[in-house]
């Protein structure tokens, strides 16, 4: 049997793209078998491009409510998976007062891409697909890969 965390928090800078996508992917793959949440260091609003690329794979994150670490309903996580350096810094600080692990998955911020709509969507798809591969790898191996 694979020893997998029962509660996972995905974290990024504003909880509007990377961590929202990761939360949606994980919930889609695990349903209710694992408690999954996400948060940001700063408050944001779910990004329209993130919603669109997730809809392309039939996952709806349009009702995602971006929140910060300070606004989490639950703080009982086995692992915090950070997707940005700023979030990882916050996660490491939390491990001093919470009994959980902090893992860093370096993930590109697609909001930095400029240009036409297709170029920007391509960047969001790359992030979605990278996160999906990392989550799938963790499912098959029972471990959470670090970068």
Tab-separated table of N, CA and C in Angstrom:
chain	number	residue	atom	x	y	z
A	1	UNK	N	0.838	-1.184	0.000
A	1	UNK	CA	0.000	0.000	0.000
A	1	UNK	C	0.882	1.245	0.000
A	2	UNK	N	0.510	2.239	-0.788
A	2	UNK	CA	1.271	3.478	-0.879
A	2	UNK	C	0.953	4.354	0.324
A	3	UNK	N	2.011	4.851	0.957
A	3	UNK	CA	1.852	5.753	2.086
A	3	UNK	C	1.791	7.175	1.531
A	4	UNK	N	0.586	7.719	1.458
A	4	UNK	CA	0.380	9.025	0.843
A	4	UNK	C	-0.229	9.967	1.863
A	5	UNK	N	0.125	11.238	1.830
A	5	UNK	CA	-0.436	12.189	2.799
A	5	UNK	C	-1.964	12.223	2.746
A	6	UNK	N	-2.588	12.424	3.878
A	6	UNK	CA	-4.051	12.506	3.911
A	6	UNK	C	-4.547	13.935	3.793
A	7	UNK	N	-3.641	14.915	3.958
A	7	UNK	CA	-4.021	16.327	3.840
A	7	UNK	C	-2.872	17.102	3.207
A	8	UNK	N	-3.163	17.745	2.079
A	8	UNK	CA	-2.135	18.455	1.309
A	8	UNK	C	-2.573	19.895	1.080
A	9	UNK	N	-1.644	20.808	1.265
A	9	UNK	CA	-1.867	22.219	0.950
A	9	UNK	C	-0.930	22.601	-0.184
A	10	UNK	N	-1.488	23.128	-1.270
A	10	UNK	CA	-0.694	23.703	-2.348
A	10	UNK	C	-0.620	25.204	-2.113
A	11	UNK	N	0.565	25.765	-2.296
A	11	UNK	CA	0.739	27.195	-2.017
A	11	UNK	C	1.543	27.868	-3.111
A	12	UNK	N	1.125	29.080	-3.457
A	12	UNK	CA	1.905	29.906	-4.385
A	12	UNK	C	1.773	31.358	-3.928
A	13	UNK	N	2.076	32.266	-4.789
A	13	UNK	CA	2.135	33.666	-4.390
A	13	UNK	C	0.767	34.268	-4.105
A	14	UNK	N	-0.213	34.062	-5.019
A	14	UNK	CA	-1.513	34.700	-4.839
A	14	UNK	C	-2.698	33.733	-4.870
A	15	UNK	N	-2.457	32.440	-4.970
A	15	UNK	CA	-3.522	31.439	-4.996
A	15	UNK	C	-4.517	31.705	-6.128
A	16	UNK	N	-3.991	32.208	-7.243
A	16	UNK	CA	-4.872	32.528	-8.358
A	16	UNK	C	-4.598	31.701	-9.609
A	17	UNK	N	-3.423	31.069	-9.700
A	17	UNK	CA	-3.085	30.286	-10.891
A	17	UNK	C	-2.520	28.924	-10.473
A	18	UNK	N	-1.242	28.888	-10.085
A	18	UNK	CA	-0.543	27.625	-9.866
A	18	UNK	C	-1.176	26.759	-8.783
A	19	UNK	N	-1.383	27.309	-7.608
A	19	UNK	CA	-1.945	26.490	-6.519
A	19	UNK	C	-3.416	26.162	-6.765
A	20	UNK	N	-4.133	27.054	-7.430
A	20	UNK	CA	-5.535	26.773	-7.773
A	20	UNK	C	-5.611	25.625	-8.780
A	21	UNK	N	-4.714	25.635	-9.765
A	21	UNK	CA	-4.652	24.546	-10.744
A	21	UNK	C	-4.284	23.237	-10.045
A	22	UNK	N	-3.255	23.263	-9.207
A	22	UNK	CA	-2.818	22.050	-8.511
A	22	UNK	C	-3.933	21.495	-7.627
A	23	UNK	N	-4.630	22.355	-6.922
A	23	UNK	CA	-5.743	21.908	-6.080
A	23	UNK	C	-6.812	21.235	-6.939
A	24	UNK	N	-7.166	21.862	-8.050
A	24	UNK	CA	-8.176	21.290	-8.947
A	24	UNK	C	-7.754	19.939	-9.502
A	25	UNK	N	-6.495	19.824	-9.903
A	25	UNK	CA	-5.987	18.557	-10.429
A	25	UNK	C	-6.029	17.469	-9.369
A	26	UNK	N	-5.545	17.794	-8.187
A	26	UNK	CA	-5.476	16.804	-7.114
A	26	UNK	C	-6.873	16.345	-6.705
A	27	UNK	N	-7.793	17.276	-6.580
A	27	UNK	CA	-9.167	16.916	-6.219
A	27	UNK	C	-9.792	16.039	-7.300
A	28	UNK	N	-9.491	16.334	-8.560
A	28	UNK	CA	-10.028	15.531	-9.654
A	28	UNK	C	-9.471	14.107	-9.611
A	29	UNK	N	-8.203	13.964	-9.290
A	29	UNK	CA	-7.579	12.644	-9.268
A	29	UNK	C	-7.936	11.836	-8.025
A	30	UNK	N	-8.133	12.507	-6.897
A	30	UNK	CA	-8.345	11.813	-5.636
A	30	UNK	C	-9.762	11.889	-5.090
A	31	UNK	N	-10.551	12.800	-5.609
A	31	UNK	CA	-11.887	12.968	-5.043
A	31	UNK	C	-11.796	13.367	-3.589
A	32	UNK	N	-12.421	12.591	-2.737
A	32	UNK	CA	-12.440	12.904	-1.305
A	32	UNK	C	-11.482	12.032	-0.499
A	33	UNK	N	-10.641	11.252	-1.178
A	33	UNK	CA	-9.711	10.365	-0.479
A	33	UNK	C	-8.602	11.135	0.233
A	34	UNK	N	-8.297	12.327	-0.262
A	34	UNK	CA	-7.263	13.175	0.321
A	34	UNK	C	-7.857	14.566	0.496
A	35	UNK	N	-7.629	15.167	1.668
A	35	UNK	CA	-8.067	16.548	1.872
A	35	UNK	C	-7.060	17.455	1.165
A	36	UNK	N	-7.562	18.304	0.276
A	36	UNK	CA	-6.702	19.187	-0.512
A	36	UNK	C	-7.214	20.608	-0.382
A	37	UNK	N	-6.281	21.536	-0.163
A	37	UNK	CA	-6.622	22.953	-0.122
A	37	UNK	C	-5.475	23.714	-0.764
A	38	UNK	N	-5.652	25.012	-0.924
A	38	UNK	CA	-4.586	25.849	-1.480
A	38	UNK	C	-4.665	27.232	-0.864
A	39	UNK	N	-3.522	27.918	-0.917
A	39	UNK	CA	-3.443	29.263	-0.343
A	39	UNK	C	-2.317	30.030	-1.016
A	40	UNK	N	-2.347	31.326	-0.818
A	40	UNK	CA	-1.297	32.191	-1.329
A	40	UNK	C	-0.689	33.016	-0.218
A	41	UNK	N	0.463	33.563	-0.499
A	41	UNK	CA	1.109	34.454	0.464
A	41	UNK	C	0.333	35.773	0.511
A	42	UNK	N	-0.077	36.224	-0.658
A	42	UNK	CA	-0.878	37.448	-0.773
A	42	UNK	C	-2.220	37.094	-1.401
A	43	UNK	N	-3.217	37.919	-1.170
A	43	UNK	CA	-4.552	37.661	-1.702
A	43	UNK	C	-4.600	37.949	-3.200
A	44	UNK	N	-5.268	37.084	-3.924
A	44	UNK	CA	-5.465	37.264	-5.355
A	44	UNK	C	-6.878	36.865	-5.734
A	45	UNK	N	-7.116	36.810	-7.028
A	45	UNK	CA	-8.400	36.398	-7.579
A	45	UNK	C	-8.102	35.358	-8.641
A	46	UNK	N	-8.900	34.288	-8.690
A	46	UNK	CA	-8.634	33.232	-9.658
A	46	UNK	C	-8.539	33.815	-11.066
A	47	UNK	N	-7.530	33.381	-11.783
A	47	UNK	CA	-7.184	33.914	-13.096
A	47	UNK	C	-8.040	33.265	-14.183
A	48	UNK	N	-8.552	34.061	-15.095
A	48	UNK	CA	-9.400	33.569	-16.176
A	48	UNK	C	-8.715	32.568	-17.089
A	49	UNK	N	-7.430	32.768	-17.352
A	49	UNK	CA	-6.701	31.801	-18.176
A	49	UNK	C	-6.556	30.463	-17.450
A	50	UNK	N	-6.369	30.499	-16.137
A	50	UNK	CA	-6.288	29.259	-15.353
A	50	UNK	C	-7.613	28.507	-15.440
A	51	UNK	N	-8.707	29.224	-15.311
A	51	UNK	CA	-10.035	28.608	-15.433
A	51	UNK	C	-10.179	27.964	-16.813
A	52	UNK	N	-9.770	28.681	-17.847
A	52	UNK	CA	-9.933	28.194	-19.217
A	52	UNK	C	-9.122	26.928	-19.495
A	53	UNK	N	-7.845	26.904	-19.081
A	53	UNK	CA	-7.035	25.711	-19.382
A	53	UNK	C	-7.487	24.506	-18.562
A	54	UNK	N	-8.072	24.743	-17.416
A	54	UNK	CA	-8.606	23.621	-16.638
A	54	UNK	C	-9.914	23.123	-17.260
A	55	UNK	N	-10.720	24.019	-17.796
A	55	UNK	CA	-11.944	23.604	-18.475
A	55	UNK	C	-11.621	22.750	-19.702
A	56	UNK	N	-10.477	22.997	-20.319
A	56	UNK	CA	-10.064	22.194	-21.473
A	56	UNK	C	-9.923	20.711	-21.121
A	57	UNK	N	-9.643	20.409	-19.857
A	57	UNK	CA	-9.517	19.011	-19.420
A	57	UNK	C	-10.684	18.636	-18.485
A	58	UNK	N	-11.774	19.379	-18.623
A	58	UNK	CA	-13.031	19.099	-17.909
A	58	UNK	C	-12.926	19.197	-16.390
A	59	UNK	N	-12.116	20.136	-15.914
A	59	UNK	CA	-12.044	20.427	-14.478
A	59	UNK	C	-12.461	21.878	-14.284
A	60	UNK	N	-13.460	22.082	-13.453
A	60	UNK	CA	-14.010	23.420	-13.228
A	60	UNK	C	-13.426	24.028	-11.953
A	61	UNK	N	-12.625	25.070	-12.108
A	61	UNK	CA	-12.105	25.800	-10.937
A	61	UNK	C	-12.689	27.212	-10.876
A	62	UNK	N	-13.765	27.443	-11.624
A	62	UNK	CA	-14.342	28.788	-11.702
A	62	UNK	C	-14.882	29.277	-10.356
A	63	UNK	N	-15.212	28.363	-9.450
A	63	UNK	CA	-15.728	28.768	-8.142
A	63	UNK	C	-14.634	28.840	-7.081
A	64	UNK	N	-13.393	28.650	-7.506
A	64	UNK	CA	-12.274	28.719	-6.559
A	64	UNK	C	-12.215	30.101	-5.922
A	65	UNK	N	-12.118	30.123	-4.614
A	65	UNK	CA	-11.981	31.381	-3.881
A	65	UNK	C	-10.545	31.497	-3.388
A	66	UNK	N	-9.787	32.397	-3.996
A	66	UNK	CA	-8.395	32.590	-3.596
A	66	UNK	C	-8.351	33.063	-2.142
A	67	UNK	N	-7.368	32.508	-1.398
A	67	UNK	CA	-7.214	32.904	-0.004
A	67	UNK	C	-5.740	32.892	0.369
A	68	UNK	N	-5.438	33.513	1.481
A	68	UNK	CA	-4.070	33.540	1.977
A	68	UNK	C	-3.905	32.475	3.060
A	69	UNK	N	-2.670	32.262	3.470
A	69	UNK	CA	-2.386	31.335	4.566
A	69	UNK	C	-3.193	31.709	5.811
A	70	UNK	N	-3.365	33.012	6.033
A	70	UNK	CA	-4.075	33.480	7.223
A	70	UNK	C	-5.558	33.139	7.203
A	71	UNK	N	-6.102	32.824	6.031
A	71	UNK	CA	-7.529	32.567	5.902
A	71	UNK	C	-7.871	31.098	5.658
A	72	UNK	N	-6.965	30.200	5.999
A	72	UNK	CA	-7.228	28.770	5.847
A	72	UNK	C	-8.231	28.296	6.885
A	73	UNK	N	-9.160	27.443	6.475
A	73	UNK	CA	-10.137	26.881	7.404
A	73	UNK	C	-9.505	25.816	8.288
A	74	UNK	N	-8.531	25.117	7.751
A	74	UNK	CA	-7.894	24.009	8.462
A	74	UNK	C	-6.387	24.202	8.373
A	75	UNK	N	-5.670	23.850	9.422
A	75	UNK	CA	-4.210	23.958	9.422
A	75	UNK	C	-3.552	22.615	9.761
A	76	UNK	N	-4.280	21.544	9.553
A	76	UNK	CA	-3.764	20.214	9.858
A	76	UNK	C	-3.342	19.512	8.565
A	77	UNK	N	-2.225	19.906	8.035
A	77	UNK	CA	-1.735	19.339	6.778
A	77	UNK	C	-0.542	18.430	7.047
A	78	UNK	N	-0.451	17.369	6.253
A	78	UNK	CA	0.719	16.493	6.321
A	78	UNK	C	1.877	17.091	5.539
A	79	UNK	N	1.534	17.796	4.468
A	79	UNK	CA	2.567	18.383	3.621
A	79	UNK	C	2.036	19.665	2.973
A	80	UNK	N	2.945	20.636	2.870
A	80	UNK	CA	2.670	21.864	2.117
A	80	UNK	C	3.560	21.810	0.886
A	81	UNK	N	2.930	21.826	-0.286
A	81	UNK	CA	3.678	21.818	-1.541
A	81	UNK	C	3.682	23.235	-2.089
A	82	UNK	N	4.856	23.856	-2.041
A	82	UNK	CA	5.006	25.237	-2.493
A	82	UNK	C	5.353	25.255	-3.967
A	83	UNK	N	4.754	26.196	-4.683
A	83	UNK	CA	4.964	26.298	-6.118
A	83	UNK	C	5.683	27.585	-6.511
A	84	UNK	N	6.002	28.405	-5.524
A	84	UNK	CA	6.770	29.631	-5.756
A	84	UNK	C	7.746	29.805	-4.593
A	85	UNK	N	8.879	30.479	-4.829
A	85	UNK	CA	9.851	30.683	-3.737
A	85	UNK	C	9.251	31.421	-2.535
A	86	UNK	N	8.430	32.413	-2.800
A	86	UNK	CA	7.822	33.184	-1.720
A	86	UNK	C	6.914	32.289	-0.855
A	87	UNK	N	6.151	31.419	-1.499
A	87	UNK	CA	5.282	30.503	-0.763
A	87	UNK	C	6.109	29.473	0.010
A	88	UNK	N	7.218	29.049	-0.568
A	88	UNK	CA	8.046	28.067	0.124
A	88	UNK	C	8.653	28.664	1.399
A	89	UNK	N	9.059	29.906	1.328
A	89	UNK	CA	9.579	30.586	2.511
A	89	UNK	C	8.521	30.585	3.625
A	90	UNK	N	7.290	30.903	3.258
A	90	UNK	CA	6.189	30.912	4.230
A	90	UNK	C	5.926	29.499	4.758
A	91	UNK	N	5.966	28.499	3.879
A	91	UNK	CA	5.726	27.111	4.284
A	91	UNK	C	6.783	26.630	5.277
A	92	UNK	N	8.036	26.943	4.999
A	92	UNK	CA	9.115	26.534	5.907
A	92	UNK	C	8.919	27.175	7.279
A	93	UNK	N	8.516	28.430	7.307
A	93	UNK	CA	8.238	29.082	8.588
A	93	UNK	C	7.108	28.375	9.330
A	94	UNK	N	6.097	27.929	8.597
A	94	UNK	CA	4.970	27.243	9.229
A	94	UNK	C	5.363	25.891	9.816
A	95	UNK	N	6.351	25.233	9.204
A	95	UNK	CA	6.760	23.919	9.726
A	95	UNK	C	7.374	24.038	11.117
A	96	UNK	N	7.719	25.228	11.537
A	96	UNK	CA	8.250	25.433	12.892
A	96	UNK	C	7.160	25.329	13.946
A	97	UNK	N	5.907	25.586	13.529
A	97	UNK	CA	4.796	25.546	14.477
A	97	UNK	C	3.742	24.500	14.113
A	98	UNK	N	3.901	23.862	12.969
A	98	UNK	CA	2.980	22.817	12.507
A	98	UNK	C	3.775	21.540	12.265
A	99	UNK	N	3.180	20.420	12.570
A	99	UNK	CA	3.830	19.129	12.323
A	99	UNK	C	3.541	18.692	10.889
A	100	UNK	N	4.257	19.293	9.937
A	100	UNK	CA	4.076	18.942	8.535
A	100	UNK	C	5.396	19.134	7.794
A	101	UNK	N	5.448	18.585	6.602
A	101	UNK	CA	6.619	18.734	5.751
A	101	UNK	C	6.379	19.843	4.743
A	102	UNK	N	7.450	20.452	4.289
A	102	UNK	CA	7.376	21.462	3.232
A	102	UNK	C	8.180	20.957	2.041
A	103	UNK	N	7.537	20.919	0.887
A	103	UNK	CA	8.157	20.448	-0.351
A	103	UNK	C	8.068	21.576	-1.365
A	104	UNK	N	9.136	21.771	-2.131
A	104	UNK	CA	9.147	22.835	-3.135
A	104	UNK	C	9.141	22.240	-4.531
A	105	UNK	N	8.075	22.539	-5.285
A	105	UNK	CA	7.994	22.188	-6.699
A	105	UNK	C	8.143	23.492	-7.481
A	106	UNK	N	9.336	23.773	-7.925
A	106	UNK	CA	9.573	25.002	-8.679
A	106	UNK	C	8.657	25.013	-9.907
A	107	UNK	N	7.785	26.011	-9.963
A	107	UNK	CA	6.782	26.078	-11.021
A	107	UNK	C	6.762	27.481	-11.618
A	108	UNK	N	6.900	27.539	-12.914
A	108	UNK	CA	6.908	28.803	-13.650
A	108	UNK	C	5.606	29.570	-13.424
A	109	UNK	N	5.699	30.889	-13.340
A	109	UNK	CA	4.521	31.746	-13.204
A	109	UNK	C	4.082	32.199	-14.598
A	110	UNK	N	2.993	31.640	-15.132
A	110	UNK	CA	2.586	31.976	-16.501
A	110	UNK	C	2.045	33.395	-16.653
A	111	UNK	N	1.745	34.064	-15.549
A	111	UNK	CA	1.227	35.435	-15.650
A	111	UNK	C	2.293	36.408	-16.141
A	112	UNK	N	3.550	35.977	-16.143
A	112	UNK	CA	4.631	36.853	-16.602
A	112	UNK	C	4.757	36.879	-18.125
A	113	UNK	N	4.065	35.974	-18.806
A	113	UNK	CA	4.125	35.913	-20.271
A	113	UNK	C	3.262	37.004	-20.877
A	114	UNK	N	3.853	37.725	-21.798
A	114	UNK	CA	3.118	38.756	-22.525
A	114	UNK	C	2.896	38.283	-23.950
A	115	UNK	N	2.070	38.987	-24.656
A	115	UNK	CA	1.830	38.622	-26.046
A	115	UNK	C	0.370	38.311	-26.290
A	116	UNK	N	0.132	37.625	-27.393
A	116	UNK	CA	-1.251	37.351	-27.764
A	116	UNK	C	-1.861	36.258	-26.880
A	117	UNK	N	-3.138	36.094	-27.034
A	117	UNK	CA	-3.907	35.158	-26.219
A	117	UNK	C	-3.358	33.731	-26.306
A	118	UNK	N	-3.035	33.266	-27.504
A	118	UNK	CA	-2.543	31.894	-27.688
A	118	UNK	C	-1.207	31.672	-26.993
A	119	UNK	N	-0.310	32.651	-27.061
A	119	UNK	CA	0.978	32.528	-26.367
A	119	UNK	C	0.775	32.417	-24.861
A	120	UNK	N	-0.117	33.215	-24.351
A	120	UNK	CA	-0.375	33.202	-22.914
A	120	UNK	C	-1.045	31.890	-22.490
A	121	UNK	N	-2.036	31.435	-23.268
A	121	UNK	CA	-2.686	30.164	-22.951
A	121	UNK	C	-1.699	29.008	-23.010
A	122	UNK	N	-0.768	29.051	-23.950
A	122	UNK	CA	0.248	28.006	-24.063
A	122	UNK	C	1.051	27.906	-22.767
A	123	UNK	N	1.419	29.051	-22.196
A	123	UNK	CA	2.184	29.061	-20.940
A	123	UNK	C	1.365	28.458	-19.790
A	124	UNK	N	0.084	28.776	-19.726
A	124	UNK	CA	-0.783	28.223	-18.687
A	124	UNK	C	-0.938	26.715	-18.857
A	125	UNK	N	-1.065	26.274	-20.113
A	125	UNK	CA	-1.172	24.828	-20.369
A	125	UNK	C	0.090	24.096	-19.930
A	126	UNK	N	1.237	24.713	-20.173
A	126	UNK	CA	2.496	24.084	-19.753
A	126	UNK	C	2.535	23.905	-18.240
A	127	UNK	N	2.116	24.915	-17.504
A	127	UNK	CA	2.082	24.835	-16.043
A	127	UNK	C	1.108	23.745	-15.612
A	128	UNK	N	-0.085	23.738	-16.194
A	128	UNK	CA	-1.082	22.710	-15.866
A	128	UNK	C	-0.518	21.306	-16.108
A	129	UNK	N	0.087	21.116	-17.267
A	129	UNK	CA	0.602	19.797	-17.634
A	129	UNK	C	1.780	19.380	-16.754
A	130	UNK	N	2.648	20.333	-16.406
A	130	UNK	CA	3.776	20.038	-15.516
A	130	UNK	C	3.261	19.603	-14.142
A	131	UNK	N	2.286	20.323	-13.623
A	131	UNK	CA	1.727	19.969	-12.316
A	131	UNK	C	1.022	18.618	-12.372
A	132	UNK	N	0.321	18.346	-13.465
A	132	UNK	CA	-0.355	17.061	-13.603
A	132	UNK	C	0.661	15.909	-13.583
A	133	UNK	N	1.774	16.079	-14.280
A	133	UNK	CA	2.810	15.040	-14.304
A	133	UNK	C	3.398	14.815	-12.910
A	134	UNK	N	3.642	15.897	-12.179
A	134	UNK	CA	4.208	15.754	-10.833
A	134	UNK	C	3.228	15.063	-9.893
A	135	UNK	N	1.963	15.405	-10.003
A	135	UNK	CA	0.952	14.766	-9.161
A	135	UNK	C	0.826	13.291	-9.532
A	136	UNK	N	0.796	12.998	-10.821
A	136	UNK	CA	0.710	11.595	-11.257
A	136	UNK	C	1.930	10.800	-10.799
A	137	UNK	N	3.109	11.409	-10.870
A	137	UNK	CA	4.321	10.739	-10.410
A	137	UNK	C	4.222	10.435	-8.921
A	138	UNK	N	3.695	11.375	-8.164
A	138	UNK	CA	3.562	11.149	-6.729
A	138	UNK	C	2.536	10.064	-6.438
A	139	UNK	N	1.523	9.922	-7.281
A	139	UNK	CA	0.516	8.874	-7.106
A	139	UNK	C	1.110	7.493	-7.312
A	140	UNK	N	1.936	7.368	-8.340
A	140	UNK	CA	2.486	6.046	-8.664
A	140	UNK	C	3.618	5.645	-7.741
A	141	UNK	N	4.366	6.620	-7.233
A	141	UNK	CA	5.504	6.295	-6.385
A	141	UNK	C	5.199	6.359	-4.900
A	142	UNK	N	4.122	7.074	-4.554
A	142	UNK	CA	3.786	7.220	-3.139
A	142	UNK	C	4.626	8.258	-2.425
A	143	UNK	N	5.442	8.978	-3.192
A	143	UNK	CA	6.274	10.028	-2.592
A	143	UNK	C	6.001	11.334	-3.325
A	144	UNK	N	6.328	12.387	-2.687
A	144	UNK	CA	6.168	13.695	-3.305
A	144	UNK	C	7.522	14.164	-3.798
A	145	UNK	N	7.691	14.250	-5.128
A	145	UNK	CA	9.004	14.639	-5.655
A	145	UNK	C	9.345	16.088	-5.317
A	146	UNK	N	10.590	16.310	-4.986
A	146	UNK	CA	11.077	17.673	-4.735
A	146	UNK	C	11.893	18.114	-5.922
A	147	UNK	N	12.040	19.410	-6.045
A	147	UNK	CA	12.927	19.958	-7.069
A	147	UNK	C	13.986	20.780	-6.404
